[in-house]
């Protein structure tokens, strides 16, 4: 048996459910969720140089430079908790990032366990993303139409009442993010297929079904 800890990659356009599923995997399997989007939003909020450079790019729905994203990701991956299994959510998004990830993992004596493509329809993504919001306290995700909390404005999970919407979650910016996805990220599906690590999941299915499909994949890779 290999003593390598799992490295899972979640691929898919904005709204495909990468964040939701990564959080489930973190809770249920003890994997560490590494979301470059969350890291960048934290950098923006903290006003770091990387955050200042990234803010306008993110609000326009374009991709932040590989240089900034790689610096942020590498710093996070150097933390000891990442020696457990990791789920990369929103990374890699370009050829350059994928190549850098291969190198980083090789340096750590690790490799990709599976790259999972969450397959969805673009039009549905515009609707999903434009209505979504999260609990500011615990990060639980909600949606104006598809996933309302039991009591409006109050988090089912932690009782928090500070709900947050992302600056880039509006219909116009989502269309730009979808374009960026198809132009720069979707080609990575073929890249991981050629490596023999690609798995495809129908992510138009209900959340619990997608979680079950991912569970079968992570079960196979012995998390
Ligand atoms: P989503 O997948 O729903 O678009 P994310 O939170 O993953 O949301 O990303 C939000 C924004 O952050 C992206 O539109 C992009 O500007 C930036 N971003 C996140 N991850 C990366 C990355 N790996 N490379 C470049 N930009 C990124
Ligand atoms: Zn909450």
Short mmCIF file of C-alpha atoms and ligand atoms in Angstrom, two decimals:
data_model
loop_
_atom_site.label_atom_id
_atom_site.label_comp_id
_atom_site.label_asym_id
_atom_site.label_seq_id
_atom_site.Cartn_x
_atom_site.Cartn_y
_atom_site.Cartn_z
CA UNK A 1 0.00 0.00 0.00
CA UNK A 2 1.17 3.48 -0.82
CA UNK A 3 1.76 5.88 2.07
CA UNK A 4 1.15 8.85 -0.18
CA UNK A 5 -1.61 11.12 0.99
CA UNK A 6 -4.31 11.90 -1.57
CA UNK A 7 -4.19 14.91 -3.85
CA UNK A 8 -7.57 15.57 -5.43
CA UNK A 9 -8.23 18.26 -8.01
CA UNK A 10 -11.75 19.59 -8.61
CA UNK A 11 -12.19 21.01 -12.11
CA UNK A 12 -15.30 22.79 -13.33
CA UNK A 13 -16.72 26.19 -14.22
CA UNK A 14 -17.88 28.73 -11.63
CA UNK A 15 -20.99 27.40 -9.95
CA UNK A 16 -20.23 23.74 -10.67
CA UNK A 17 -20.10 23.06 -6.94
CA UNK A 18 -16.36 22.75 -6.35
CA UNK A 19 -16.46 24.67 -3.09
CA UNK A 20 -19.54 22.88 -1.76
CA UNK A 21 -18.10 19.47 -2.52
CA UNK A 22 -14.63 20.34 -1.22
CA UNK A 23 -16.17 21.38 2.09
CA UNK A 24 -18.01 18.06 2.31
CA UNK A 25 -14.82 16.14 1.60
CA UNK A 26 -13.05 18.15 4.26
CA UNK A 27 -15.74 17.38 6.84
CA UNK A 28 -16.25 13.74 5.96
CA UNK A 29 -12.77 12.61 4.97
CA UNK A 30 -10.50 14.96 6.87
CA UNK A 31 -8.97 16.31 3.68
CA UNK A 32 -7.76 19.90 3.57
CA UNK A 33 -9.63 22.21 1.17
CA UNK A 34 -7.28 24.50 -0.71
CA UNK A 35 -9.34 27.14 -2.52
CA UNK A 36 -7.24 29.70 -4.37
CA UNK A 37 -10.39 31.84 -4.71
CA UNK A 38 -10.77 31.93 -0.91
CA UNK A 39 -7.05 32.66 -0.49
CA UNK A 40 -7.25 35.52 -2.98
CA UNK A 41 -10.39 36.96 -1.34
CA UNK A 42 -8.57 36.83 2.01
CA UNK A 43 -5.61 38.66 0.44
CA UNK A 44 -7.98 41.29 -0.98
CA UNK A 45 -9.66 41.73 2.41
CA UNK A 46 -6.29 42.01 4.17
CA UNK A 47 -5.03 44.52 1.60
CA UNK A 48 -1.77 42.65 0.94
CA UNK A 49 0.19 43.55 -2.24
CA UNK A 50 -1.13 40.36 -3.90
CA UNK A 51 -4.66 41.29 -2.87
CA UNK A 52 -4.32 44.82 -4.22
CA UNK A 53 -3.13 43.45 -7.56
CA UNK A 54 -5.86 40.79 -7.70
CA UNK A 55 -8.93 42.80 -6.72
CA UNK A 56 -9.86 44.47 -10.03
CA UNK A 57 -8.99 41.35 -12.03
CA UNK A 58 -11.33 39.25 -9.91
CA UNK A 59 -14.13 41.78 -10.10
CA UNK A 60 -13.84 41.74 -13.90
CA UNK A 61 -14.13 37.94 -13.91
CA UNK A 62 -10.66 37.40 -15.39
CA UNK A 63 -7.89 35.18 -14.06
CA UNK A 64 -5.31 36.50 -11.62
CA UNK A 65 -1.72 36.06 -12.84
CA UNK A 66 -0.04 32.69 -12.37
CA UNK A 67 2.73 34.45 -10.47
CA UNK A 68 0.39 35.70 -7.74
CA UNK A 69 -1.69 32.54 -7.54
CA UNK A 70 1.35 30.27 -7.38
CA UNK A 71 2.99 32.33 -4.64
CA UNK A 72 -0.16 32.16 -2.52
CA UNK A 73 -0.73 28.45 -3.15
CA UNK A 74 2.88 27.46 -2.48
CA UNK A 75 2.90 29.29 0.81
CA UNK A 76 -0.26 27.47 1.86
CA UNK A 77 1.00 24.07 0.68
CA UNK A 78 4.11 24.47 2.80
CA UNK A 79 1.98 24.40 5.99
CA UNK A 80 2.22 21.08 7.85
CA UNK A 81 -1.53 20.32 7.72
CA UNK A 82 -1.20 19.92 3.94
CA UNK A 83 0.75 16.72 4.59
CA UNK A 84 -2.71 15.25 5.09
CA UNK A 85 -4.75 14.74 1.96
CA UNK A 86 -5.61 17.87 0.00
CA UNK A 87 -8.43 18.91 -2.32
CA UNK A 88 -7.51 21.63 -4.76
CA UNK A 89 -10.60 23.74 -5.44
CA UNK A 90 -10.17 26.30 -8.23
CA UNK A 91 -6.55 25.40 -8.91
CA UNK A 92 -4.94 24.77 -11.35
CA UNK A 93 -6.72 27.01 -13.85
CA UNK A 94 -4.05 27.43 -16.54
CA UNK A 95 -1.42 25.27 -18.28
CA UNK A 96 1.27 27.13 -16.37
CA UNK A 97 -0.39 26.40 -13.02
CA UNK A 98 -0.82 22.72 -13.91
CA UNK A 99 2.88 22.45 -14.80
CA UNK A 100 3.87 24.24 -11.59
CA UNK A 101 1.66 21.90 -9.56
CA UNK A 102 3.32 18.84 -11.11
CA UNK A 103 6.70 20.25 -10.11
CA UNK A 104 5.58 21.16 -6.60
CA UNK A 105 4.14 17.69 -6.01
CA UNK A 106 7.23 16.02 -7.47
CA UNK A 107 9.40 18.01 -5.03
CA UNK A 108 7.24 16.72 -2.17
CA UNK A 109 7.31 13.14 -3.49
CA UNK A 110 3.56 13.22 -4.12
CA UNK A 111 1.36 12.93 -7.16
CA UNK A 112 -2.17 13.56 -8.29
CA UNK A 113 -4.59 10.91 -7.12
CA UNK A 114 -7.53 12.08 -9.22
CA UNK A 115 -8.65 15.14 -11.15
CA UNK A 116 -12.43 15.27 -11.09
CA UNK A 117 -14.27 17.21 -13.75
CA UNK A 118 -17.65 18.46 -12.52
CA UNK A 119 -19.66 18.58 -15.74
CA UNK A 120 -22.49 21.13 -15.99
CA UNK A 121 -24.41 23.37 -18.44
CA UNK A 122 -23.19 26.96 -18.71
CA UNK A 123 -26.64 28.58 -18.63
CA UNK A 124 -27.54 26.86 -15.38
CA UNK A 125 -24.28 28.18 -13.91
CA UNK A 126 -25.30 31.79 -14.49
CA UNK A 127 -28.46 31.16 -12.48
CA UNK A 128 -26.67 29.21 -9.75
CA UNK A 129 -23.90 31.73 -9.25
CA UNK A 130 -26.01 34.89 -9.43
CA UNK A 131 -28.26 33.70 -6.58
CA UNK A 132 -25.71 32.33 -4.18
CA UNK A 133 -24.54 33.64 -0.83
CA UNK A 134 -22.73 32.23 2.19
CA UNK A 135 -22.77 32.49 5.96
CA UNK A 136 -20.02 34.89 6.98
CA UNK A 137 -19.45 32.99 10.23
CA UNK A 138 -19.14 29.35 9.09
CA UNK A 139 -19.02 29.53 5.29
CA UNK A 140 -22.13 27.40 4.67
CA UNK A 141 -23.51 28.06 1.18
CA UNK A 142 -27.09 29.11 0.34
CA UNK A 143 -29.05 30.16 -2.74
CA UNK A 144 -31.99 32.53 -3.28
CA UNK A 145 -33.94 29.82 -5.10
CA UNK A 146 -32.28 26.46 -4.65
CA UNK A 147 -31.14 26.37 -1.04
CA UNK A 148 -32.83 28.74 1.36
CA UNK A 149 -32.10 28.55 5.08
CA UNK A 150 -35.05 27.41 7.24
CA UNK A 151 -35.32 30.93 8.66
CA UNK A 152 -34.56 33.71 6.16
CA UNK A 153 -31.24 35.39 6.90
CA UNK A 154 -30.19 32.89 9.58
CA UNK A 155 -27.64 30.14 8.99
CA UNK A 156 -29.08 26.62 9.54
CA UNK A 157 -25.71 25.39 10.61
CA UNK A 158 -24.38 27.94 13.08
CA UNK A 159 -27.19 30.46 13.63
CA UNK A 160 -25.10 33.28 12.17
CA UNK A 161 -26.97 36.18 10.58
CA UNK A 162 -24.13 37.80 8.62
CA UNK A 163 -24.78 36.52 5.09
CA UNK A 164 -22.28 37.49 2.39
CA UNK A 165 -22.43 37.78 -1.39
CA UNK A 166 -19.28 37.85 -3.49
CA UNK A 167 -18.56 40.97 -5.54
CA UNK A 168 -18.09 38.78 -8.65
CA UNK A 169 -21.31 36.77 -8.29
CA UNK A 170 -23.46 38.76 -10.72
CA UNK A 171 -24.72 37.65 -14.15
CA UNK A 172 -22.33 39.85 -16.16
CA UNK A 173 -19.19 38.79 -14.32
CA UNK A 174 -20.23 35.13 -14.31
CA UNK A 175 -20.35 35.19 -18.11
CA UNK A 176 -16.79 36.54 -18.16
CA UNK A 177 -15.70 33.85 -15.68
CA UNK A 178 -17.29 31.18 -17.88
CA UNK A 179 -15.36 32.53 -20.87
CA UNK A 180 -12.12 32.44 -18.90
CA UNK A 181 -12.93 28.89 -17.83
CA UNK A 182 -13.51 27.63 -21.37
CA UNK A 183 -10.50 29.44 -22.82
CA UNK A 184 -7.92 28.72 -20.13
CA UNK A 185 -9.07 26.00 -17.74
CA UNK A 186 -11.19 23.51 -19.72
CA UNK A 187 -8.12 22.38 -21.73
CA UNK A 188 -6.76 20.92 -18.48
CA UNK A 189 -9.44 18.21 -18.69
CA UNK A 190 -7.59 16.69 -21.66
CA UNK A 191 -4.26 17.21 -19.88
CA UNK A 192 -5.38 15.12 -16.88
CA UNK A 193 -7.11 12.59 -19.10
CA UNK A 194 -3.79 12.00 -20.87
CA UNK A 195 -2.16 11.42 -17.47
CA UNK A 196 -4.80 8.78 -16.70
CA UNK A 197 -6.12 10.52 -13.57
CA UNK A 198 -9.31 12.09 -14.92
CA UNK A 199 -12.76 11.25 -13.52
CA UNK A 200 -15.96 12.87 -14.81
CA UNK A 201 -19.04 13.50 -12.69
CA UNK A 202 -22.46 14.78 -13.77
CA UNK A 203 -22.65 17.85 -11.54
CA UNK A 204 -26.14 18.84 -12.73
CA UNK A 205 -27.34 16.09 -10.36
CA UNK A 206 -28.49 17.02 -6.82
CA UNK A 207 -25.71 17.97 -4.38
CA UNK A 208 -26.01 14.73 -2.40
CA UNK A 209 -25.66 12.62 -5.54
CA UNK A 210 -22.54 14.49 -6.58
CA UNK A 211 -21.16 13.96 -3.07
CA UNK A 212 -21.91 10.23 -3.37
CA UNK A 213 -20.10 10.02 -6.72
CA UNK A 214 -17.11 11.83 -5.25
CA UNK A 215 -17.24 9.49 -2.26
CA UNK A 216 -16.89 6.53 -4.62
CA UNK A 217 -13.83 8.13 -6.20
CA UNK A 218 -12.19 9.07 -2.90
CA UNK A 219 -13.08 5.62 -1.54
CA UNK A 220 -11.20 4.08 -4.43
CA UNK A 221 -8.20 6.23 -3.66
CA UNK A 222 -8.25 5.29 0.05
CA UNK A 223 -8.36 8.70 1.70
P1 LIG B 1 -15.38 30.34 -9.10
O1 LIG B 1 -14.76 29.02 -9.35
O2 LIG B 1 -16.80 30.24 -8.66
O3 LIG B 1 -15.18 31.31 -10.24
P2 LIG B 1 -13.30 31.08 -7.19
O4 LIG B 1 -13.56 31.51 -5.81
O5 LIG B 1 -12.57 29.81 -7.39
O6 LIG B 1 -14.72 31.05 -7.88
O7 LIG B 1 -12.50 32.22 -7.99
C1 LIG B 1 -12.92 33.55 -8.00
C2 LIG B 1 -11.94 34.40 -8.80
O8 LIG B 1 -10.63 34.33 -8.19
C3 LIG B 1 -11.70 33.96 -10.25
O9 LIG B 1 -12.66 34.48 -11.14
C4 LIG B 1 -10.27 34.50 -10.50
O10 LIG B 1 -10.28 35.87 -10.75
C5 LIG B 1 -9.59 34.29 -9.16
N1 LIG B 1 -8.91 32.97 -9.07
C6 LIG B 1 -9.19 31.96 -8.19
N2 LIG B 1 -8.37 30.92 -8.37
C7 LIG B 1 -7.53 31.27 -9.40
C8 LIG B 1 -6.47 30.63 -10.09
N3 LIG B 1 -6.08 29.37 -9.77
N4 LIG B 1 -5.84 31.31 -11.09
C9 LIG B 1 -6.21 32.54 -11.44
N5 LIG B 1 -7.21 33.21 -10.85
C10 LIG B 1 -7.87 32.59 -9.84
ZN1 LIG B 2 -23.15 29.58 9.53
#
